[in-house]
CSV table of C-alpha atoms in Angstrom, one decimal:
chain,number,residue,atom,x,y,z
N,1,UNK,CA,143.8,161.3,134.8
N,2,UNK,CA,143.5,164.1,137.3
N,3,UNK,CA,140.0,162.9,138.1
N,4,UNK,CA,141.3,159.3,138.6
N,5,UNK,CA,143.4,160.1,141.7
N,6,UNK,CA,140.7,161.7,143.8
N,7,UNK,CA,138.4,158.8,142.9
N,8,UNK,CA,141.0,156.2,143.9
N,9,UNK,CA,141.4,158.1,147.2
N,10,UNK,CA,137.8,158.0,147.9
N,11,UNK,CA,137.6,154.3,147.2
N,12,UNK,CA,140.6,153.6,149.6
N,13,UNK,CA,139.0,155.7,152.3
N,14,UNK,CA,135.6,153.8,151.9
N,15,UNK,CA,137.3,150.4,152.1
N,16,UNK,CA,139.3,151.5,155.2
N,17,UNK,CA,136.1,152.8,156.8
N,18,UNK,CA,134.2,149.5,156.0
N,19,UNK,CA,136.9,147.4,157.5
N,20,UNK,CA,137.0,149.6,160.6
N,21,UNK,CA,133.2,149.4,160.8
N,22,UNK,CA,133.2,145.6,160.5
N,23,UNK,CA,135.9,145.3,163.2
N,24,UNK,CA,133.8,147.6,165.4
N,25,UNK,CA,130.7,145.5,164.9
N,26,UNK,CA,132.7,142.3,165.7
N,27,UNK,CA,134.1,144.0,168.8
N,28,UNK,CA,130.6,145.2,169.9
N,29,UNK,CA,129.2,141.7,169.3
N,30,UNK,CA,132.0,140.1,171.4
N,31,UNK,CA,131.5,142.8,174.0
N,32,UNK,CA,127.7,142.1,174.1
N,33,UNK,CA,128.3,138.4,174.4
N,34,UNK,CA,130.7,139.0,177.4
N,35,UNK,CA,128.2,141.4,178.9
N,36,UNK,CA,125.4,138.8,178.6
N,37,UNK,CA,127.4,136.1,180.2
N,38,UNK,CA,128.7,138.5,182.9
N,39,UNK,CA,125.3,140.0,183.5
N,40,UNK,CA,123.5,136.7,184.0
N,41,UNK,CA,126.5,134.9,185.4
N,42,UNK,CA,125.4,132.0,183.1
N,43,UNK,CA,127.2,130.5,180.2
N,44,UNK,CA,125.4,130.9,176.8
N,45,UNK,CA,125.8,127.8,174.7
N,46,UNK,CA,123.5,128.8,171.8
N,47,UNK,CA,121.0,131.3,170.5
N,48,UNK,CA,117.7,130.8,168.7
N,49,UNK,CA,116.4,133.9,166.9
N,50,UNK,CA,118.7,135.9,169.2
N,51,UNK,CA,117.2,134.3,172.4
N,52,UNK,CA,120.1,132.8,174.5
N,53,UNK,CA,120.2,129.2,175.6
N,54,UNK,CA,122.1,128.8,178.8
N,55,UNK,CA,124.3,125.9,179.8
N,56,UNK,CA,122.0,125.2,182.8
N,57,UNK,CA,119.0,124.8,180.3
N,58,UNK,CA,120.6,121.6,179.0
N,59,UNK,CA,120.1,119.7,182.2
N,60,UNK,CA,122.1,116.8,180.8
N,61,UNK,CA,120.4,116.8,177.4
N,62,UNK,CA,122.1,117.2,174.0
N,63,UNK,CA,122.2,120.8,172.8
N,64,UNK,CA,120.3,119.8,169.6
N,65,UNK,CA,117.4,118.5,171.7
N,66,UNK,CA,117.2,121.8,173.6
N,67,UNK,CA,117.3,123.8,170.4
N,68,UNK,CA,114.4,121.7,169.0
N,69,UNK,CA,112.4,122.6,172.2
N,70,UNK,CA,113.2,126.3,171.8
N,71,UNK,CA,112.0,126.3,168.1
N,72,UNK,CA,108.8,124.5,169.1
N,73,UNK,CA,108.3,126.9,172.0
N,74,UNK,CA,108.7,129.9,169.6
N,75,UNK,CA,106.2,128.3,167.2
N,76,UNK,CA,103.8,127.8,170.2
N,77,UNK,CA,104.0,131.5,171.1
N,78,UNK,CA,103.3,132.4,167.4
N,79,UNK,CA,100.2,130.3,167.5
N,80,UNK,CA,99.1,131.9,170.8
N,81,UNK,CA,99.3,128.6,172.7
N,82,UNK,CA,100.5,130.6,175.8
N,83,UNK,CA,96.9,131.9,176.1
N,84,UNK,CA,95.7,128.4,176.5
N,85,UNK,CA,97.7,127.9,179.7
N,86,UNK,CA,97.4,131.3,181.3
N,87,UNK,CA,94.8,130.2,183.9
N,88,UNK,CA,96.9,127.1,184.8
N,89,UNK,CA,100.1,129.2,185.0
N,90,UNK,CA,98.3,131.7,187.3
N,91,UNK,CA,97.1,129.0,189.6
N,92,UNK,CA,100.7,127.6,189.8
N,93,UNK,CA,102.0,131.2,190.4
N,94,UNK,CA,99.5,131.7,193.2
N,95,UNK,CA,100.4,128.4,194.9
N,96,UNK,CA,104.1,129.3,194.7
N,97,UNK,CA,103.5,132.6,196.4
N,98,UNK,CA,101.2,131.2,199.0
N,99,UNK,CA,103.5,128.3,199.8
N,100,UNK,CA,106.5,130.7,200.1
N,101,UNK,CA,104.6,132.7,202.8
N,102,UNK,CA,103.4,129.6,204.6
N,103,UNK,CA,107.0,128.3,204.7
N,104,UNK,CA,108.2,131.6,206.3
N,105,UNK,CA,105.5,131.3,208.9
N,106,UNK,CA,106.2,127.6,209.7
N,107,UNK,CA,109.9,128.4,210.2
N,108,UNK,CA,109.0,130.4,213.3
N,109,UNK,CA,107.4,127.4,215.0
N,110,UNK,CA,109.7,125.2,217.2
N,111,UNK,CA,110.2,121.7,215.9
N,112,UNK,CA,110.3,120.2,219.4
N,113,UNK,CA,107.1,119.1,221.1
N,114,UNK,CA,106.8,118.7,224.9
N,115,UNK,CA,106.4,115.0,225.9
N,116,UNK,CA,103.5,116.1,228.2
N,117,UNK,CA,101.7,117.5,225.1
N,118,UNK,CA,102.1,114.1,223.4
N,119,UNK,CA,100.8,112.3,226.4
N,120,UNK,CA,97.9,114.6,226.7
N,121,UNK,CA,97.0,114.2,223.1
N,122,UNK,CA,97.1,110.4,223.5
N,123,UNK,CA,94.7,110.5,226.4
N,124,UNK,CA,92.3,112.8,224.7
N,125,UNK,CA,92.2,110.6,221.6
N,126,UNK,CA,92.4,107.3,223.4
N,127,UNK,CA,89.6,105.7,221.4
N,128,UNK,CA,91.6,106.2,218.1
N,129,UNK,CA,94.3,103.9,219.4
N,130,UNK,CA,92.0,101.1,220.6
N,131,UNK,CA,90.9,98.2,218.4
N,132,UNK,CA,87.8,96.3,219.3
N,133,UNK,CA,87.0,92.6,218.5
N,134,UNK,CA,83.2,91.9,218.3
N,135,UNK,CA,81.1,88.8,217.8
N,136,UNK,CA,78.1,89.6,215.6
N,137,UNK,CA,74.9,87.5,215.4
N,138,UNK,CA,72.5,88.2,212.5
N,139,UNK,CA,69.0,87.0,212.0
N,140,UNK,CA,66.0,87.9,209.8
N,141,UNK,CA,63.3,87.7,212.4
N,142,UNK,CA,62.9,90.5,215.0
N,143,UNK,CA,61.4,88.3,217.7
N,144,UNK,CA,64.3,85.8,217.4
N,145,UNK,CA,66.7,88.7,217.6
N,146,UNK,CA,65.0,89.8,220.9
N,147,UNK,CA,65.3,86.3,222.3
N,148,UNK,CA,69.0,86.1,221.5
N,149,UNK,CA,69.5,89.5,222.9
N,150,UNK,CA,67.9,88.7,226.2
N,151,UNK,CA,69.9,85.5,226.6
N,152,UNK,CA,73.1,87.4,225.8
N,153,UNK,CA,72.2,90.0,228.5
N,154,UNK,CA,71.8,87.2,231.0
N,155,UNK,CA,75.4,86.2,230.4
N,156,UNK,CA,75.0,83.3,228.1
N,157,UNK,CA,77.7,82.9,225.4
N,158,UNK,CA,76.6,84.5,222.2
N,159,UNK,CA,78.2,82.0,219.9
N,160,UNK,CA,76.6,79.0,221.8
N,161,UNK,CA,73.2,80.7,221.7
N,162,UNK,CA,73.6,81.1,217.9
N,163,UNK,CA,74.8,77.5,217.6
N,164,UNK,CA,71.8,76.1,219.5
N,165,UNK,CA,69.3,78.0,217.3
N,166,UNK,CA,71.1,76.9,214.2
N,167,UNK,CA,70.9,73.2,215.3
N,168,UNK,CA,67.2,73.6,215.8
N,169,UNK,CA,66.8,74.7,212.2
N,170,UNK,CA,66.7,78.5,212.7
N,171,UNK,CA,68.6,80.7,210.3
N,172,UNK,CA,71.3,82.4,212.4
N,173,UNK,CA,74.6,83.8,211.2
N,174,UNK,CA,77.7,84.3,213.4
N,175,UNK,CA,80.6,86.4,212.5
N,176,UNK,CA,83.9,87.4,214.2
N,177,UNK,CA,84.7,91.0,213.2
N,178,UNK,CA,88.4,90.8,213.9
N,179,UNK,CA,90.0,93.9,215.4
N,180,UNK,CA,88.5,97.2,214.1
N,181,UNK,CA,88.0,100.8,215.1
N,182,UNK,CA,84.5,101.3,213.9
N,183,UNK,CA,82.6,100.0,216.9
N,184,UNK,CA,83.6,102.8,219.3
N,185,UNK,CA,80.2,104.5,218.8
N,186,UNK,CA,78.6,101.4,220.3
N,187,UNK,CA,81.1,100.2,222.8
N,188,UNK,CA,83.2,103.3,223.6
N,189,UNK,CA,84.0,103.2,227.3
N,190,UNK,CA,82.3,99.9,227.9
N,191,UNK,CA,83.8,96.7,229.4
N,192,UNK,CA,84.6,93.5,227.6
N,193,UNK,CA,81.4,91.3,227.6
N,194,UNK,CA,79.1,94.2,226.9
N,195,UNK,CA,76.2,93.5,224.5
N,196,UNK,CA,74.7,96.0,222.1
N,197,UNK,CA,71.0,96.7,221.6
N,198,UNK,CA,69.2,94.9,218.8
N,199,UNK,CA,70.3,96.7,215.6
N,200,UNK,CA,68.2,96.7,212.5
N,201,UNK,CA,70.1,96.7,209.3
N,202,UNK,CA,68.0,96.6,206.2
N,203,UNK,CA,65.6,93.7,206.5
N,204,UNK,CA,67.8,92.0,209.1
N,205,UNK,CA,68.6,92.3,212.8
N,206,UNK,CA,71.9,91.9,214.6
N,207,UNK,CA,73.3,91.7,218.1
N,208,UNK,CA,77.0,92.6,218.9
N,209,UNK,CA,79.1,91.5,221.8
N,210,UNK,CA,82.5,93.0,222.8
N,211,UNK,CA,84.9,90.2,223.4
N,212,UNK,CA,88.4,91.8,223.2
N,213,UNK,CA,90.2,95.2,223.2
N,214,UNK,CA,93.7,95.9,222.0
N,215,UNK,CA,95.3,99.2,222.7
N,216,UNK,CA,98.3,100.6,220.8
N,217,UNK,CA,100.8,101.8,223.5
N,218,UNK,CA,102.0,105.4,223.6
N,219,UNK,CA,105.6,104.2,223.0
N,220,UNK,CA,104.7,103.2,219.4
N,221,UNK,CA,102.8,106.5,218.7
N,222,UNK,CA,105.2,109.2,219.7
N,223,UNK,CA,106.3,110.0,216.2
N,224,UNK,CA,102.8,110.1,214.6
N,225,UNK,CA,101.3,112.1,217.5
N,226,UNK,CA,104.3,114.5,217.3
N,227,UNK,CA,103.6,115.0,213.6
N,228,UNK,CA,99.9,115.6,214.3
N,229,UNK,CA,100.7,118.2,216.9
N,230,UNK,CA,103.2,120.0,214.7
N,231,UNK,CA,100.7,120.1,211.9
N,232,UNK,CA,98.1,121.6,214.2
N,233,UNK,CA,100.5,124.2,215.5
N,234,UNK,CA,101.4,125.1,211.9
N,235,UNK,CA,97.8,125.5,210.9
N,236,UNK,CA,97.1,127.6,213.9
N,237,UNK,CA,100.1,129.9,213.2
N,238,UNK,CA,99.0,130.4,209.6
N,239,UNK,CA,95.5,131.2,210.7
N,240,UNK,CA,96.7,133.6,213.4
N,241,UNK,CA,99.0,135.3,210.8
N,242,UNK,CA,96.1,135.8,208.3
N,243,UNK,CA,93.8,137.1,211.0
N,244,UNK,CA,96.4,139.7,211.9
N,245,UNK,CA,96.8,140.7,208.2
N,246,UNK,CA,93.0,140.9,207.9
N,247,UNK,CA,92.8,143.3,210.8
N,248,UNK,CA,95.9,145.4,209.9
N,249,UNK,CA,94.9,145.8,206.2
N,250,UNK,CA,91.2,146.1,206.9
N,251,UNK,CA,90.5,143.2,204.6
N,252,UNK,CA,86.8,142.6,204.1
N,253,UNK,CA,85.8,138.9,203.8
N,254,UNK,CA,82.3,137.7,202.7
N,255,UNK,CA,81.3,134.1,202.8
N,256,UNK,CA,78.4,133.6,200.5
N,257,UNK,CA,76.5,130.4,201.3
N,258,UNK,CA,74.8,128.6,198.4
N,259,UNK,CA,71.0,128.6,198.5
N,260,UNK,CA,69.4,125.6,200.1
N,261,UNK,CA,72.4,124.9,202.4
């Protein structure tokens, strides 16, 4: 009987200690949860293997769907799938860093462009805003092409020349090009009515005559020219910044050309 009382006392102390310990653990867990929320300033809505899922991770989705993704993500890590995407992740990381610096540089460039700059750019690139309409006569015989070319140079109408030869049984094709930009290398700076040389194309020959020019007015090109100029200024600013970094940090750059180039 004397031994019983000390034993009961020990049991009571053990039970009291366990209860206190459990309460302490609950308090610590609650405290940890509060700390997590406070530390990140984000609301935790679930945990998967102790890893928190925040309210902002839901992005309008049901919490069960997000938990499924978390479980799959964890399985992917166990299988080592993250190694599969390391190179792609590194490329994305690099692009984010580079673009962040470019954005900082671009912010220093004024968004306004002087109207005189726009006008100057328009004049320097005038051919880009001109559309040429050309009549093209094609034949398979070089001598016939030379004859047509000579008559065209004398001022005869190219279409009538072609029609006359066609009526006499010669194979002559006439085509109206419509308005295009790709004749500037032949007729750049020349007047309407100008005739090209005889041009050989494969087994055939052709003669071209400039019949009309349409020019896009500056009033319709202000915005695109402004965009081009700003893009050019941004590229120049980035180039200037990198040249400065190269000089300051003594960066060595080697351009290795491929053999045979």
